[in-house]
C-alpha positions as MATLAB code, in Angstrom:
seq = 'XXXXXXXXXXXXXXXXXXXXXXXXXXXXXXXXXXXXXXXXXXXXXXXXXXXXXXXXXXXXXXXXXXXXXXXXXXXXXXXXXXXXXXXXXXXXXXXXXXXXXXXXXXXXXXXXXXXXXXXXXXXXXXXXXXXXXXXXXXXXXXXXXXXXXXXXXXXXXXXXXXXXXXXXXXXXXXXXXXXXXXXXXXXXXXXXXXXXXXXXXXX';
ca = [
     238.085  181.985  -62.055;
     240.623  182.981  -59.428;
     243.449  180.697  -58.546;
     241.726  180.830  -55.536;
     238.564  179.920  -56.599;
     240.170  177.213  -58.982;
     241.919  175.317  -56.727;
     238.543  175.033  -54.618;
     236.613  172.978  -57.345;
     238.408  169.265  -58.254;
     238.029  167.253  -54.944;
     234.604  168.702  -53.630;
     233.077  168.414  -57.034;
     234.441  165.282  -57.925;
     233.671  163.944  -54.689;
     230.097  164.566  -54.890;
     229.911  163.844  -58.430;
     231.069  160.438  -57.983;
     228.978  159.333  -54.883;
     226.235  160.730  -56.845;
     226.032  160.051  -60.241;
     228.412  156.678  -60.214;
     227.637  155.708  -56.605;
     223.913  156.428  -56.310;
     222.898  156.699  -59.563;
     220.576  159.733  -58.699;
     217.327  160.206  -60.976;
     215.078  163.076  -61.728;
     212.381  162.879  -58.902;
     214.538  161.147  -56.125;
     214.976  163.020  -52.976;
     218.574  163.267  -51.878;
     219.348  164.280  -48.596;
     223.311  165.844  -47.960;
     224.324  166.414  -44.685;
     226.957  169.185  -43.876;
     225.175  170.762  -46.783;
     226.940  174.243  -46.252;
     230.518  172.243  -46.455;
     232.869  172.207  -49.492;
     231.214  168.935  -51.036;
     228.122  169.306  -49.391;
     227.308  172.543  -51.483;
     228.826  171.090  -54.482;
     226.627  167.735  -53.701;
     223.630  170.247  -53.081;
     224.033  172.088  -56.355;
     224.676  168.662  -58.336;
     221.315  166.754  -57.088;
     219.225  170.105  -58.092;
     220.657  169.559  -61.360;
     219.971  165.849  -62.009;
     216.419  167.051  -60.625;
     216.315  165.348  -57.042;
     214.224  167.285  -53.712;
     217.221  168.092  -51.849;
     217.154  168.045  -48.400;
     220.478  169.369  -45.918;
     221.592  169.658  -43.138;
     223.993  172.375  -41.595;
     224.724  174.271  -38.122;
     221.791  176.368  -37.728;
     223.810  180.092  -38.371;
     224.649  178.010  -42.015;
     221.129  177.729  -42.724;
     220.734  181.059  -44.718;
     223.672  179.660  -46.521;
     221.645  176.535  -47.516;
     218.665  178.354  -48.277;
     220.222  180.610  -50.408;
     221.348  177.101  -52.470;
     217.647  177.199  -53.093;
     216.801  174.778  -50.736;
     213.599  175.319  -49.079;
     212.896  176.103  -44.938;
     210.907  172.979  -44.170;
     213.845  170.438  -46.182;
     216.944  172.434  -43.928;
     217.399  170.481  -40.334;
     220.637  171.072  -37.843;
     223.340  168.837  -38.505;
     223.916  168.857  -34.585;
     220.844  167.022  -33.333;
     219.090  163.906  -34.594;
     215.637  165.857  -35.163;
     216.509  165.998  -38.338;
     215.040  162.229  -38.420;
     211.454  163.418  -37.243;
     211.430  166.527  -39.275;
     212.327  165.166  -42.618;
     210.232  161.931  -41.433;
     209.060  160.860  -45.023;
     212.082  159.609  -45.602;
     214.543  159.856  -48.891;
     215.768  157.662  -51.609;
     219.506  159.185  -51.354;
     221.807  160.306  -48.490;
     225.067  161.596  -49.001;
     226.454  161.109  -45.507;
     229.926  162.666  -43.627;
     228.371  162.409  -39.790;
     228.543  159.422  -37.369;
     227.590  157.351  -34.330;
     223.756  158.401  -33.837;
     223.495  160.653  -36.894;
     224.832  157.591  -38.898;
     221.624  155.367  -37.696;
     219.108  158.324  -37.788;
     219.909  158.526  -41.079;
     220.194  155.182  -41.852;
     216.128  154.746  -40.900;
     214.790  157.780  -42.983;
     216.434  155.871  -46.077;
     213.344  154.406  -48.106;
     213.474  150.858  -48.563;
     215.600  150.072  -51.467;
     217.106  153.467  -51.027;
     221.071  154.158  -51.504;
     223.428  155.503  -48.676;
     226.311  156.410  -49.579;
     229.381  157.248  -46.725;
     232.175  159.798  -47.142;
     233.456  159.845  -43.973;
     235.825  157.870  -42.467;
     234.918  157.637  -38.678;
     232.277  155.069  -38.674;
     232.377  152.865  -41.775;
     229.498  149.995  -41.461;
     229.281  146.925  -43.054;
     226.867  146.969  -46.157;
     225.506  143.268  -45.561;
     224.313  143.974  -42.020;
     223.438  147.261  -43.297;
     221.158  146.437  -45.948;
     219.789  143.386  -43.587;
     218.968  145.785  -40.789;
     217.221  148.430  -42.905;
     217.110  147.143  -46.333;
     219.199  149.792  -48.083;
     222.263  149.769  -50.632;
     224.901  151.273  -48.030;
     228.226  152.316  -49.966;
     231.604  154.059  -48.064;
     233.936  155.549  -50.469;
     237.179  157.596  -50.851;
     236.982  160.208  -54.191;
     240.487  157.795  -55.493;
     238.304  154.257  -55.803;
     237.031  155.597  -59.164;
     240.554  155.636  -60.841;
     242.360  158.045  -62.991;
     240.282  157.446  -66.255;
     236.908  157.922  -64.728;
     238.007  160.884  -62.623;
     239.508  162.580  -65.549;
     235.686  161.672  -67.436;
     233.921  163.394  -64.564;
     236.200  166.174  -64.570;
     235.141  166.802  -68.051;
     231.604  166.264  -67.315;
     232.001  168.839  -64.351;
     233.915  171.463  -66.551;
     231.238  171.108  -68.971;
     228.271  171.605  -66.570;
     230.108  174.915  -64.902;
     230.468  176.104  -68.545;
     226.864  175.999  -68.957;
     226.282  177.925  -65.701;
     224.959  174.555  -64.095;
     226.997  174.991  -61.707;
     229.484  177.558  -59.818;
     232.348  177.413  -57.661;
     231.818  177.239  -53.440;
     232.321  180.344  -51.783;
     235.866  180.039  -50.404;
     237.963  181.923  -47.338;
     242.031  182.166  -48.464;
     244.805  182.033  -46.073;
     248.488  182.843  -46.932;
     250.303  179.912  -46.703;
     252.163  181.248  -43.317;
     248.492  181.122  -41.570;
     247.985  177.727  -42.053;
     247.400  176.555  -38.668;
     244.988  179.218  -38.529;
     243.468  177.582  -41.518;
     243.469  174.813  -40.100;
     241.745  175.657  -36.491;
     238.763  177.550  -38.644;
     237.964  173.888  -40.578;
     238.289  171.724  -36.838;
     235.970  174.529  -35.679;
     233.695  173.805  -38.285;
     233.304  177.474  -38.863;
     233.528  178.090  -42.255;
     231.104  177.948  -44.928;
     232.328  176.683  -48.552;
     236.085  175.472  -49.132;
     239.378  177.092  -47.288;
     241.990  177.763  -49.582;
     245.691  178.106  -48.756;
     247.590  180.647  -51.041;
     251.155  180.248  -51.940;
];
């Protein structure tokens, strides 16, 4: 790997490795659904659930799509992370979503969940409380932050992660790299939501 590339891969993958595995406790068979799919953790979240052997399902900007599909994520399980639709289009409902959107989106989701299904919150814009949660829809509702796991269990999922990219499991996010001296411009590309993967500042 690059520096580059390198110093794209401990928070995203960690991040969706814990809400996943730890948080979730994803099985082979479960449908996950990850919003912001084309995203720094959302790819990483995508490529993890294929691995434990869930039907992913994402969401993204509709000019990300082809970046989604090209996760190996099929046409009819992609929906636009701007609109709600993706409710009605995914309508059969999912065991697992892996959410960083809020207000509407937050609810939308929080109905396709099947009952006794796990949602677990990344974001930090519209935390909800998990006992009116789960006595509103009936789901396990979990917000997190990547540090809540603690330096022993991040430095076991690390190793975990290392050994999964070693086996070609998995691969590093495409990444964009600014020079340090850009890094408003950096900056103004991620509130823009325009990039697809991680944005890496170079020293």
């Amino acid at each position: 790997w690059s520096f580059e590339q390198a110093a794209s891969v401990p928070i995203v993958f960690l991040t969706a490795y814990y809400a996943l595995v730890d948080l979730a406790g994803v099985r082979s068979g479960e449908s996950v659904l990850v919003h912001a799919a084309a995203g720094g953790v959302g790819m990483a979240a995508v490529q993890l659930a294929q691995h434990l052997g869930a039907e992913v399902y994402g969401t993204a900007s509709e000019p990300k799509w082809p970046v989604v599909r090209g996760l190996g994520v099929p046409d009819e399980r992609i929906a636009s992370s701007r609109t709600t639709e993706f409710e009605e289009r995914f309508g059969s409902g999912v065991d697992v979503v892996l959410d960083s959107l809020a207000g509407e989106f937050v609810d939308a989701s929080l109905r396709l969940v099947r009952p006794g299904g796990r949602f677990v919150e990344m974001g930090k814009t519209d935390i909800r409380g998990a006992e009116e949660v789960r006595a509103e829809y009936g789901v396990s509702y979990r917000s997190f932050d990547l540090m809540d796991a603690g330096p022993d269990r991040i430095a076991e999922m690390f190793a975990a992660l290392l050994e999964l990219f070693e086996q070609s499991a998995l691969r590093p996010n495409p990444v964009t790299v600014f020079d340090m001296g850009r890094a408003p411009e950096a900056l103004r590309l991620l509130g823009q939501a325009k990039h697809v993967g991680k944005v890496v500042l170079r020293v």
